[in-house]
Amino acid sequence: MFSAGYRSIARRCHASSTLLQSQAKRTMATTEMTVRDAINSAIDEEMERDEKVFILGEEVAQYQGAYKVTKGLFQKYGSKRVIDTPITEMGFTGMAIGAAYKDLRPIVEFMTWNFSMQAIDQIVNSAAKQYYMSAGDIACPIVFRGPNGNAAGTSAQHSQCFAAWYSSVPGLKVVAPYNSEDARGLTKAAIRDNNPVVILEHELMYGVSFPVSDEVLKSDFVIPIGKAKIEREGTDVTIVTFSKMVGLALEAAEVLSASGTSCEVINLRSIRPIDRDTIINSVKKTGRIVSIETGWPQCGIGSEIAAIMMESDAFNWLDAPMERITGADVPMPYATDLENAALPQVEDVVATVNRLTKRQLVA
Amino acid sequence: MFATKAASLLLRRSAASASSSMAAVRGAGSVGSGIAANNLRFLSSSSTNSTATFDLTGSFETYNLETSPNNTIDMTKEELLSHFELMYTMRRMEITCDNEYKARAIRGFCHLYDGQEAVATGINAAFEPEDSWITSYRCHCTALARGGSVASVLGELFGNVDGQTKGKGGSMHFYNKAHNFYGGQGIVGAQVPVGLGLAFANHYNATPGKPMQVAIACYGDGAANQGQIWESANMASLWNLPMIFCIENNHYGMGTSMDRHSSHSDYYKMGNHIPGLRIDGMNVLAVKEGMRFVKEFVGGGNGPMYVEMMTYRYHGHSMSDPGTTYRNREEIALTRSTRDPLEFVKRTLIDAGFADAEQIKEIEKNIRKDVAAQVMKAKASPKPSIEPHLFEYVFTSNGGKEQNEFPPHIRMPDFQKSKYY
């Protein structure tokens, strides 16, 4: 349809215009904050702001959270609003959904998202579809949150990414924070949202500190759901990813930069709605795209992004087929070497990007 | 072994039914495994003849309870007439659904409630509008009791835009938040934890020292052994939530009879330490008095209660089920002739001198006329247009009624027709 030459020129023009726009405003970071504290402070502030907000889950109250994300909340808000539940996901998830039907605003903590499988019927059938099937009569303002994806050495039943599962469901919003700014802004946005929102946190990120600006620390700081963030600007290849893998992408981008390849790293922040425009515009600039996720390849987030490439005009700007970097297509193994081999590594990103950028257009 | 067990259960039920017809004449007699229905005994009426007292002896069996419902109930003429009118409307509506389904005007699923009318009517009579109610997919009549109309129900079944959920839900999905009715839920048993959430919200919002509004989750004997229900019962009891677990025992989980799907048959005892009450679910007066008692107990902060309504569905599980492969026609006929909840109300009206046979016939005629008119009205409603109805209410903006928020992108089967907002 388009000649290769045309595509190349158009891409370069597009690139120059977006480069001008992309003088990202950066506020000076003044504080370091862990992702754990970012989520904790966000929940705390939203509970203070609205008495209808309460949190329930296994070990969230007296034990202060299996990962200490709810630390101090029980002491501050008491047993009415910080509720230890039995280890019965289907029951307490359904209960929280019913409370949301009646205008309370529950936060359901899953000790990990793996256990949400016991409750997925409630999340999909009772929460996500309720407003639609009641023709706008009964809304379900609820947050489901907890650590998602791979942990360290927890093997098959406790190391799995559910981004693809939940993001396939209309009626749900799905967000996945990477750093402390994301965690604060997205958690607060999710609690204020009037729809069911799934927050896919990452266990291995809870203890990681990031600089946060004064803006981020403000009590009214929210990140709009549905908007991605360009974490690093680049011109040669677009890397689209989310959650912990944003860090991996940034690391790889640094390595690749040394050898002269300029990577643009997109932190999706929201998986549903997915920010199509940011991805498509980036590809129009770079002409190449790679996705990274820890989840399985089949029907994964990368698959969805590939479909966006095929179905949108982004296809006309591609100089190479899209590539996906995913978790290996096996259940997660336990031993360190096996686990590492099953998960994306920096070297996988570097190899993939190099392979992709070596494909030169024939003029 | 199974066949023998089934046969003996059936015999027991039939025996109970047979004795109940006698009870209607002689007065009440208590029974063991199943409550004898229609044990009507009119006791007295006031001098003005506007209030009557009815005997409910034998209508209840209690479990872990120190108190129990009263063995009599006072009814005014207006109350009893209104119960009859609602129940007869339900009956006519469901029979109309049956006909319209067979005429192919209704598609998909359709589960009918005829035979069980006294349950929804009695609960509704005992409840306040602020009490919350959630039920299974067999929900047409609950929708009617909770703010719906024959036109809104049939309109929905016809898939028309004036249907209660604008043609989005169909038979299994009726809701009315303004009337504290939360469905209409299609997944067997899933409404029970959600119903517990309604009780949780009532508890959360309660004023200390005052009775709480209650929540009821209705489900069938087929759902009663689900794990999520036990999970809910545990939390309800643990946190003293004002929750009523209401098993409408119509003796069949779809096409599997109780003795083939359940290792026990006393559903009101299923809550373990949670108190239980078995109610004659074919007797609207017993349901009303029983639920008055339950509401008072549960709303008073005494924790949840299990309630088992002994009832019967005349139709098969759904429209694809003739309802005769797993039970025999004699059983259905015997129930109709000896335990029918509508015939029972009619007799109470006559016995109390509130209405004579002629007046009842006149009321029935008027209701039939009204139902027919409402069905015509429902039929006249247009089909929902693709724009905006296919796309509306995936999300909400502010959580209020009909406050739509479009997602940024809705992909259509043909990508070219996808929507961007």
mmCIF file of N, CA, C and O in Angstrom, chain A residues 51-54 80-81 83-86 88-92 94-95 98-99 101-104 121-122 125-126 130-139 171-173 194-195 273 276 311, chain B residues 132 165 168 173 175-177 180 182 185 187 190 193-194 196-198 200-202 204 228 231 234-235 239 389-390 392-403 405 408-409 411 415:
data_model
loop_
_atom_site.group_PDB
_atom_site.id
_atom_site.type_symbol
_atom_site.label_atom_id
_atom_site.label_comp_id
_atom_site.label_asym_id
_atom_site.label_seq_id
_atom_site.Cartn_x
_atom_site.Cartn_y
_atom_site.Cartn_z
ATOM 1 N N GLU A 51 -15.508 8.004 54.336
ATOM 2 C CA GLU A 51 -15.817 6.966 55.331
ATOM 3 C C GLU A 51 -16.407 5.711 54.728
ATOM 4 O O GLU A 51 -16.525 4.681 55.398
ATOM 5 N N LYS A 52 -16.808 5.796 53.474
ATOM 6 C CA LYS A 52 -17.358 4.597 52.825
ATOM 7 C C LYS A 52 -16.261 3.633 52.393
ATOM 8 O O LYS A 52 -16.537 2.492 52.039
ATOM 9 N N VAL A 53 -15.031 4.110 52.378
ATOM 10 C CA VAL A 53 -13.922 3.242 51.979
ATOM 11 C C VAL A 53 -13.518 2.352 53.150
ATOM 12 O O VAL A 53 -13.320 2.831 54.262
ATOM 13 N N PHE A 54 -13.447 1.052 52.896
ATOM 14 C CA PHE A 54 -12.916 0.136 53.905
ATOM 15 C C PHE A 54 -12.081 -0.921 53.202
ATOM 16 O O PHE A 54 -12.176 -1.095 51.987
ATOM 17 N N LYS A 80 -13.860 -1.842 62.256
ATOM 18 C CA LYS A 80 -15.000 -1.644 61.360
ATOM 19 C C LYS A 80 -14.533 -1.473 59.914
ATOM 20 O O LYS A 80 -15.193 -1.920 58.981
ATOM 21 N N ARG A 81 -13.386 -0.825 59.745
ATOM 22 C CA ARG A 81 -12.978 -0.465 58.377
ATOM 23 C C ARG A 81 -11.716 -1.179 57.911
ATOM 24 O O ARG A 81 -11.328 -1.036 56.740
ATOM 25 N N ILE A 83 -10.513 -5.009 57.984
ATOM 26 C CA ILE A 83 -11.165 -6.250 58.389
ATOM 27 C C ILE A 83 -10.359 -7.476 57.969
ATOM 28 O O ILE A 83 -10.137 -7.709 56.782
ATOM 29 N N ASP A 84 -9.941 -8.240 58.972
ATOM 30 C CA ASP A 84 -9.329 -9.540 58.709
ATOM 31 C C ASP A 84 -10.416 -10.520 58.299
ATOM 32 O O ASP A 84 -11.430 -10.662 58.999
ATOM 33 N N THR A 85 -10.209 -11.217 57.206
ATOM 34 C CA THR A 85 -11.205 -12.187 56.740
ATOM 35 C C THR A 85 -10.689 -13.607 56.938
ATOM 36 O O THR A 85 -9.492 -13.816 57.058
ATOM 37 N N PRO A 86 -11.604 -14.562 56.927
ATOM 38 C CA PRO A 86 -11.154 -15.953 56.828
ATOM 39 C C PRO A 86 -10.477 -16.167 55.462
ATOM 40 O O PRO A 86 -10.618 -15.342 54.556
ATOM 41 N N THR A 88 -11.086 -17.338 52.688
ATOM 42 C CA THR A 88 -12.197 -17.800 51.850
ATOM 43 C C THR A 88 -12.479 -16.736 50.781
ATOM 44 O O THR A 88 -13.417 -15.941 50.919
ATOM 45 N N GLU A 89 -11.657 -16.746 49.730
ATOM 46 C CA GLU A 89 -11.701 -15.664 48.741
ATOM 47 C C GLU A 89 -13.063 -15.484 48.079
ATOM 48 O O GLU A 89 -13.533 -14.371 47.887
ATOM 49 N N MET A 90 -13.675 -16.596 47.697
ATOM 50 C CA MET A 90 -14.937 -16.475 46.970
ATOM 51 C C MET A 90 -15.988 -15.782 47.840
ATOM 52 O O MET A 90 -16.722 -14.917 47.376
ATOM 53 N N GLY A 91 -16.018 -16.168 49.094
ATOM 54 C CA GLY A 91 -16.997 -15.586 50.004
ATOM 55 C C GLY A 91 -16.746 -14.113 50.274
ATOM 56 O O GLY A 91 -17.631 -13.274 50.113
ATOM 57 N N PHE A 92 -15.515 -13.766 50.655
ATOM 58 C CA PHE A 92 -15.318 -12.357 51.045
ATOM 59 C C PHE A 92 -15.280 -11.426 49.842
ATOM 60 O O PHE A 92 -15.645 -10.254 49.952
ATOM 61 N N GLY A 94 -17.206 -11.877 47.102
ATOM 62 C CA GLY A 94 -18.619 -11.679 46.807
ATOM 63 C C GLY A 94 -19.259 -10.724 47.802
ATOM 64 O O GLY A 94 -20.030 -9.844 47.428
ATOM 65 N N MET A 95 -18.896 -10.865 49.056
ATOM 66 C CA MET A 95 -19.453 -9.988 50.088
ATOM 67 C C MET A 95 -19.083 -8.529 49.827
ATOM 68 O O MET A 95 -19.926 -7.636 49.914
ATOM 69 N N GLY A 98 -21.175 -7.115 47.063
ATOM 70 C CA GLY A 98 -22.519 -6.763 47.519
ATOM 71 C C GLY A 98 -22.521 -5.446 48.282
ATOM 72 O O GLY A 98 -23.428 -4.622 48.130
ATOM 73 N N ALA A 99 -21.495 -5.233 49.083
ATOM 74 C CA ALA A 99 -21.392 -3.966 49.822
ATOM 75 C C ALA A 99 -21.234 -2.799 48.850
ATOM 76 O O ALA A 99 -21.775 -1.711 49.068
ATOM 77 N N TYR A 101 -22.478 -2.720 45.806
ATOM 78 C CA TYR A 101 -23.803 -2.482 45.202
ATOM 79 C C TYR A 101 -24.574 -1.445 46.030
ATOM 80 O O TYR A 101 -25.368 -0.689 45.516
ATOM 81 N N LYS A 102 -24.329 -1.493 47.342
ATOM 82 C CA LYS A 102 -25.038 -0.567 48.241
ATOM 83 C C LYS A 102 -24.199 0.656 48.557
ATOM 84 O O LYS A 102 -24.319 1.241 49.638
ATOM 85 N N ASP A 103 -23.314 1.021 47.660
ATOM 86 C CA ASP A 103 -22.594 2.305 47.696
ATOM 87 C C ASP A 103 -21.446 2.400 48.693
ATOM 88 O O ASP A 103 -20.888 3.478 48.874
ATOM 89 N N LEU A 104 -21.107 1.309 49.363
ATOM 90 C CA LEU A 104 -19.843 1.350 50.099
ATOM 91 C C LEU A 104 -18.718 1.211 49.071
ATOM 92 O O LEU A 104 -18.956 0.865 47.916
ATOM 93 N N ASP A 121 -15.081 -15.785 39.504
ATOM 94 C CA ASP A 121 -16.484 -15.692 39.080
ATOM 95 C C ASP A 121 -17.134 -14.442 39.653
ATOM 96 O O ASP A 121 -17.839 -13.714 38.962
ATOM 97 N N GLN A 122 -16.862 -14.191 40.925
ATOM 98 C CA GLN A 122 -17.447 -12.995 41.542
ATOM 99 C C GLN A 122 -16.928 -11.721 40.875
ATOM 100 O O GLN A 122 -17.685 -10.779 40.637
ATOM 101 N N ASN A 125 -18.358 -11.989 36.971
ATOM 102 C CA ASN A 125 -19.804 -12.049 36.774
ATOM 103 C C ASN A 125 -20.604 -11.134 37.690
ATOM 104 O O ASN A 125 -21.645 -10.625 37.290
ATOM 105 N N SER A 126 -20.137 -10.950 38.915
ATOM 106 C CA SER A 126 -20.926 -10.120 39.842
ATOM 107 C C SER A 126 -20.473 -8.655 39.843
ATOM 108 O O SER A 126 -21.283 -7.773 40.071
ATOM 109 N N GLN A 130 -22.042 -5.914 36.229
ATOM 110 C CA GLN A 130 -23.268 -5.523 36.919
ATOM 111 C C GLN A 130 -23.890 -4.231 36.374
ATOM 112 O O GLN A 130 -25.100 -4.155 36.188
ATOM 113 N N TYR A 131 -23.075 -3.225 36.130
ATOM 114 C CA TYR A 131 -23.663 -1.944 35.685
ATOM 115 C C TYR A 131 -24.303 -2.107 34.308
ATOM 116 O O TYR A 131 -25.391 -1.591 34.054
ATOM 117 N N TYR A 132 -23.631 -2.867 33.450
ATOM 118 C CA TYR A 132 -24.161 -3.066 32.096
ATOM 119 C C TYR A 132 -25.449 -3.865 32.125
ATOM 120 O O TYR A 132 -26.455 -3.474 31.558
ATOM 121 N N MET A 133 -25.425 -5.004 32.816
ATOM 122 C CA MET A 133 -26.609 -5.870 32.738
ATOM 123 C C MET A 133 -27.785 -5.331 33.534
ATOM 124 O O MET A 133 -28.904 -5.772 33.333
ATOM 125 N N SER A 134 -27.534 -4.343 34.402
ATOM 126 C CA SER A 134 -28.659 -3.689 35.067
ATOM 127 C C SER A 134 -29.034 -2.396 34.334
ATOM 128 O O SER A 134 -29.805 -1.597 34.848
ATOM 129 N N ALA A 135 -28.484 -2.220 33.141
ATOM 130 C CA ALA A 135 -28.763 -1.024 32.330
ATOM 131 C C ALA A 135 -28.540 0.254 33.137
ATOM 132 O O ALA A 135 -29.355 1.165 33.135
ATOM 133 N N GLY A 136 -27.426 0.288 33.836
ATOM 134 C CA GLY A 136 -27.072 1.518 34.540
ATOM 135 C C GLY A 136 -27.803 1.710 35.854
ATOM 136 O O GLY A 136 -27.978 2.836 36.312
ATOM 137 N N ASP A 137 -28.275 0.620 36.477
ATOM 138 C CA ASP A 137 -28.981 0.768 37.755
ATOM 139 C C ASP A 137 -28.041 0.533 38.941
ATOM 140 O O ASP A 137 -28.072 1.283 39.911
ATOM 141 N N ILE A 138 -27.221 -0.505 38.857
ATOM 142 C CA ILE A 138 -26.396 -0.856 40.014
ATOM 143 C C ILE A 138 -24.921 -0.810 39.652
ATOM 144 O O ILE A 138 -24.417 -1.646 38.886
ATOM 145 N N ALA A 139 -24.234 0.171 40.207
ATOM 146 C CA ALA A 139 -22.796 0.305 39.978
ATOM 147 C C ALA A 139 -22.042 -0.504 41.032
ATOM 148 O O ALA A 139 -22.615 -0.922 42.039
ATOM 149 N N GLY A 171 -15.911 -3.905 31.437
ATOM 150 C CA GLY A 171 -16.513 -3.552 32.728
ATOM 151 C C GLY A 171 -15.484 -3.461 33.830
ATOM 152 O O GLY A 171 -15.731 -2.851 34.860
ATOM 153 N N LEU A 172 -14.328 -4.065 33.624
ATOM 154 C CA LEU A 172 -13.230 -3.911 34.589
ATOM 155 C C LEU A 172 -12.259 -2.866 34.082
ATOM 156 O O LEU A 172 -12.060 -2.717 32.873
ATOM 157 N N LYS A 173 -11.635 -2.152 35.008
ATOM 158 C CA LYS A 173 -10.448 -1.367 34.691
ATOM 159 C C LYS A 173 -9.279 -2.088 35.353
ATOM 160 O O LYS A 173 -9.425 -2.598 36.463
ATOM 161 N N ASN A 194 -15.614 4.916 40.115
ATOM 162 C CA ASN A 194 -16.906 4.317 40.467
ATOM 163 C C ASN A 194 -17.151 2.961 39.821
ATOM 164 O O ASN A 194 -18.253 2.444 39.848
ATOM 165 N N ASN A 195 -16.102 2.422 39.222
ATOM 166 C CA ASN A 195 -16.191 1.114 38.572
ATOM 167 C C ASN A 195 -15.277 0.140 39.295
ATOM 168 O O ASN A 195 -14.400 0.534 40.047
ATOM 169 N N PRO A 273 -8.623 0.489 30.425
ATOM 170 C CA PRO A 273 -8.421 0.651 28.996
ATOM 171 C C PRO A 273 -6.931 0.795 28.673
ATOM 172 O O PRO A 273 -6.194 1.413 29.455
ATOM 173 N N ARG A 276 -4.052 3.090 23.524
ATOM 174 C CA ARG A 276 -3.701 2.788 22.131
ATOM 175 C C ARG A 276 -2.942 3.936 21.489
ATOM 176 O O ARG A 276 -1.974 3.727 20.752
ATOM 177 N N GLU A 311 -4.164 -3.977 13.391
ATOM 178 C CA GLU A 311 -5.496 -3.445 13.099
ATOM 179 C C GLU A 311 -5.530 -1.924 12.945
ATOM 180 O O GLU A 311 -6.546 -1.377 12.554
ATOM 181 N N SER B 132 -32.912 -5.338 52.072
ATOM 182 C CA SER B 132 -32.332 -5.662 50.770
ATOM 183 C C SER B 132 -32.636 -7.099 50.381
ATOM 184 O O SER B 132 -32.691 -7.988 51.226
ATOM 185 N N THR B 165 -34.521 -3.813 32.193
ATOM 186 C CA THR B 165 -33.108 -3.474 31.969
ATOM 187 C C THR B 165 -32.844 -3.211 30.483
ATOM 188 O O THR B 165 -31.784 -3.544 29.957
ATOM 189 N N LYS B 168 -31.162 -5.484 28.051
ATOM 190 C CA LYS B 168 -29.766 -5.891 28.248
ATOM 191 C C LYS B 168 -29.643 -7.178 29.067
ATOM 192 O O LYS B 168 -28.631 -7.874 28.988
ATOM 193 N N HIS B 173 -31.975 -11.303 34.719
ATOM 194 C CA HIS B 173 -31.325 -10.092 35.215
ATOM 195 C C HIS B 173 -32.307 -8.941 35.396
ATOM 196 O O HIS B 173 -32.427 -8.067 34.542
ATOM 197 N N TYR B 175 -33.300 -5.889 38.164
ATOM 198 C CA TYR B 175 -32.736 -5.138 39.297
ATOM 199 C C TYR B 175 -33.618 -3.938 39.556
ATOM 200 O O TYR B 175 -34.282 -3.431 38.647
ATOM 201 N N ASN B 176 -33.577 -3.457 40.778
ATOM 202 C CA ASN B 176 -34.282 -2.219 41.090
ATOM 203 C C ASN B 176 -33.675 -1.644 42.358
ATOM 204 O O ASN B 176 -34.147 -1.901 43.466
ATOM 205 N N LYS B 177 -32.616 -0.883 42.169
ATOM 206 C CA LYS B 177 -31.879 -0.383 43.331
ATOM 207 C C LYS B 177 -32.757 0.512 44.202
ATOM 208 O O LYS B 177 -32.656 0.473 45.430
ATOM 209 N N ASN B 180 -34.352 -1.528 46.546
ATOM 210 C CA ASN B 180 -33.433 -2.446 47.236
ATOM 211 C C ASN B 180 -33.517 -3.884 46.737
ATOM 212 O O ASN B 180 -33.474 -4.838 47.520
ATOM 213 N N TYR B 182 -31.576 -6.413 44.259
ATOM 214 C CA TYR B 182 -30.253 -6.489 43.630
ATOM 215 C C TYR B 182 -30.099 -7.693 42.696
ATOM 216 O O TYR B 182 -29.011 -8.180 42.447
ATOM 217 N N GLN B 185 -29.664 -12.823 39.653
ATOM 218 C CA GLN B 185 -28.268 -13.153 39.371
ATOM 219 C C GLN B 185 -28.224 -14.532 38.702
ATOM 220 O O GLN B 185 -28.833 -15.474 39.178
ATOM 221 N N ILE B 187 -25.671 -16.725 38.067
ATOM 222 C CA ILE B 187 -24.757 -17.797 38.439
ATOM 223 C C ILE B 187 -25.262 -18.465 39.716
ATOM 224 O O ILE B 187 -25.354 -17.813 40.760
ATOM 225 N N ALA B 190 -23.947 -17.710 43.440
ATOM 226 C CA ALA B 190 -23.070 -16.542 43.559
ATOM 227 C C ALA B 190 -23.774 -15.372 44.245
ATOM 228 O O ALA B 190 -23.118 -14.480 44.792
ATOM 229 N N PRO B 193 -22.931 -14.850 48.610
ATOM 230 C CA PRO B 193 -21.919 -13.927 49.143
ATOM 231 C C PRO B 193 -22.257 -12.465 48.843
ATOM 232 O O PRO B 193 -22.052 -11.592 49.693
ATOM 233 N N VAL B 194 -22.784 -12.204 47.658
ATOM 234 C CA VAL B 194 -23.146 -10.827 47.315
ATOM 235 C C VAL B 194 -24.256 -10.339 48.244
ATOM 236 O O VAL B 194 -24.223 -9.203 48.737
ATOM 237 N N LEU B 196 -24.699 -11.327 51.198
ATOM 238 C CA LEU B 196 -24.056 -11.071 52.489
ATOM 239 C C LEU B 196 -23.449 -9.662 52.505
ATOM 240 O O LEU B 196 -23.439 -8.993 53.535
ATOM 241 N N GLY B 197 -22.974 -9.224 51.346
ATOM 242 C CA GLY B 197 -22.447 -7.860 51.235
ATOM 243 C C GLY B 197 -23.519 -6.807 51.467
ATOM 244 O O GLY B 197 -23.245 -5.742 52.029
ATOM 245 N N LEU B 198 -24.744 -7.118 51.059
ATOM 246 C CA LEU B 198 -25.854 -6.194 51.325
ATOM 247 C C LEU B 198 -26.084 -6.107 52.836
ATOM 248 O O LEU B 198 -26.294 -5.022 53.388
ATOM 249 N N PHE B 200 -23.796 -6.748 55.052
ATOM 250 C CA PHE B 200 -22.616 -6.067 55.577
ATOM 251 C C PHE B 200 -22.813 -4.550 55.517
ATOM 252 O O PHE B 200 -22.522 -3.831 56.478
ATOM 253 N N ALA B 201 -23.327 -4.083 54.382
ATOM 254 C CA ALA B 201 -23.551 -2.635 54.223
ATOM 255 C C ALA B 201 -24.600 -2.146 55.226
ATOM 256 O O ALA B 201 -24.454 -1.061 55.807
ATOM 257 N N ASN B 202 -25.648 -2.940 55.439
ATOM 258 C CA ASN B 202 -26.660 -2.549 56.427
ATOM 259 C C ASN B 202 -26.050 -2.457 57.832
ATOM 260 O O ASN B 202 -26.368 -1.561 58.609
ATOM 261 N N TYR B 204 -22.843 -1.945 58.451
ATOM 262 C CA TYR B 204 -21.861 -0.839 58.399
ATOM 263 C C TYR B 204 -22.567 0.501 58.622
ATOM 264 O O TYR B 204 -22.060 1.376 59.307
ATOM 265 N N GLN B 228 -19.268 -21.606 48.534
ATOM 266 C CA GLN B 228 -19.304 -20.156 48.786
ATOM 267 C C GLN B 228 -20.422 -19.792 49.758
ATOM 268 O O GLN B 228 -20.361 -18.754 50.412
ATOM 269 N N GLU B 231 -18.945 -20.367 53.117
ATOM 270 C CA GLU B 231 -18.025 -19.260 53.395
ATOM 271 C C GLU B 231 -18.802 -18.039 53.897
ATOM 272 O O GLU B 231 -18.392 -17.347 54.827
ATOM 273 N N ASN B 234 -20.268 -18.556 57.444
ATOM 274 C CA ASN B 234 -19.221 -18.390 58.456
ATOM 275 C C ASN B 234 -19.009 -16.913 58.780
ATOM 276 O O ASN B 234 -18.985 -16.515 59.945
ATOM 277 N N MET B 235 -18.872 -16.089 57.750
ATOM 278 C CA MET B 235 -18.629 -14.655 57.994
ATOM 279 C C MET B 235 -19.863 -13.981 58.595
ATOM 280 O O MET B 235 -19.749 -13.111 59.456
ATOM 281 N N TRP B 239 -19.431 -12.218 62.209
ATOM 282 C CA TRP B 239 -19.571 -10.767 62.366
ATOM 283 C C TRP B 239 -20.990 -10.336 62.705
ATOM 284 O O TRP B 239 -21.312 -9.141 62.635
ATOM 285 N N HIS B 389 -27.595 1.815 22.720
ATOM 286 C CA HIS B 389 -27.828 0.790 23.755
ATOM 287 C C HIS B 389 -26.753 -0.290 23.836
ATOM 288 O O HIS B 389 -26.485 -0.820 24.905
ATOM 289 N N LEU B 390 -26.149 -0.637 22.693
ATOM 290 C CA LEU B 390 -25.112 -1.670 22.758
ATOM 291 C C LEU B 390 -23.912 -1.189 23.578
ATOM 292 O O LEU B 390 -23.234 -1.978 24.223
ATOM 293 N N GLU B 392 -23.766 1.544 25.892
ATOM 294 C CA GLU B 392 -23.951 2.250 27.163
ATOM 295 C C GLU B 392 -23.785 1.346 28.382
ATOM 296 O O GLU B 392 -24.189 0.187 28.344
ATOM 297 N N TYR B 393 -23.267 1.918 29.433
ATOM 298 C CA TYR B 393 -23.218 1.315 30.781
ATOM 299 C C TYR B 393 -22.196 0.198 30.951
ATOM 300 O O TYR B 393 -22.327 -0.622 31.850
ATOM 301 N N VAL B 394 -21.182 0.171 30.081
ATOM 302 C CA VAL B 394 -20.030 -0.689 30.377
ATOM 303 C C VAL B 394 -19.349 -0.127 31.631
ATOM 304 O O VAL B 394 -18.975 -0.868 32.541
ATOM 305 N N PHE B 395 -19.216 1.191 31.647
ATOM 306 C CA PHE B 395 -18.694 1.884 32.821
ATOM 307 C C PHE B 395 -19.696 2.937 33.287
ATOM 308 O O PHE B 395 -20.577 3.339 32.532
ATOM 309 N N THR B 396 -19.517 3.393 34.509
ATOM 310 C CA THR B 396 -20.307 4.505 35.013
ATOM 311 C C THR B 396 -19.391 5.681 35.326
ATOM 312 O O THR B 396 -18.234 5.478 35.706
ATOM 313 N N SER B 397 -19.929 6.874 35.155
ATOM 314 C CA SER B 397 -19.119 8.048 35.499
ATOM 315 C C SER B 397 -19.132 8.278 37.007
ATOM 316 O O SER B 397 -18.101 8.188 37.665
ATOM 317 N N ASN B 398 -20.322 8.522 37.566
ATOM 318 C CA ASN B 398 -20.359 8.846 39.000
ATOM 319 C C ASN B 398 -21.046 7.787 39.849
ATOM 320 O O ASN B 398 -21.279 7.997 41.031
ATOM 321 N N GLY B 399 -21.381 6.650 39.252
ATOM 322 C CA GLY B 399 -21.965 5.561 40.041
ATOM 323 C C GLY B 399 -23.466 5.666 40.214
ATOM 324 O O GLY B 399 -24.085 4.771 40.759
ATOM 325 N N GLY B 400 -24.060 6.758 39.745
ATOM 326 C CA GLY B 400 -25.506 6.929 39.892
ATOM 327 C C GLY B 400 -26.268 6.180 38.814
ATOM 328 O O GLY B 400 -25.684 5.517 37.959
ATOM 329 N N LYS B 401 -27.585 6.311 38.872
ATOM 330 C CA LYS B 401 -28.425 5.588 37.906
ATOM 331 C C LYS B 401 -28.250 6.181 36.512
ATOM 332 O O LYS B 401 -28.359 7.387 36.308
ATOM 333 N N GLU B 402 -27.979 5.308 35.569
ATOM 334 C CA GLU B 402 -27.846 5.681 34.159
ATOM 335 C C GLU B 402 -26.837 6.804 33.947
ATOM 336 O O GLU B 402 -27.073 7.735 33.173
ATOM 337 N N GLN B 403 -25.731 6.722 34.664
ATOM 338 C CA GLN B 403 -24.650 7.704 34.493
ATOM 339 C C GLN B 403 -23.529 7.017 33.707
ATOM 340 O O GLN B 403 -22.601 6.464 34.270
ATOM 341 N N GLU B 405 -20.378 6.091 31.312
ATOM 342 C CA GLU B 405 -19.041 6.561 30.907
ATOM 343 C C GLU B 405 -18.572 5.600 29.813
ATOM 344 O O GLU B 405 -18.489 4.394 30.031
ATOM 345 N N PRO B 408 -12.621 4.328 26.191
ATOM 346 C CA PRO B 408 -12.061 5.042 25.032
ATOM 347 C C PRO B 408 -12.236 4.294 23.713
ATOM 348 O O PRO B 408 -12.267 4.919 22.656
ATOM 349 N N HIS B 409 -12.363 2.989 23.808
ATOM 350 C CA HIS B 409 -12.412 2.204 22.571
ATOM 351 C C HIS B 409 -13.272 0.981 22.792
ATOM 352 O O HIS B 409 -13.083 0.246 23.754
ATOM 353 N N ARG B 411 -14.157 -2.268 20.643
ATOM 354 C CA ARG B 411 -13.907 -2.951 19.388
ATOM 355 C C ARG B 411 -15.167 -3.681 18.964
ATOM 356 O O ARG B 411 -15.830 -4.341 19.754
ATOM 357 N N PHE B 415 -13.528 -4.615 12.775
ATOM 358 C CA PHE B 415 -12.719 -3.584 13.401
ATOM 359 C C PHE B 415 -13.048 -2.185 12.863
ATOM 360 O O PHE B 415 -12.991 -1.196 13.599
#
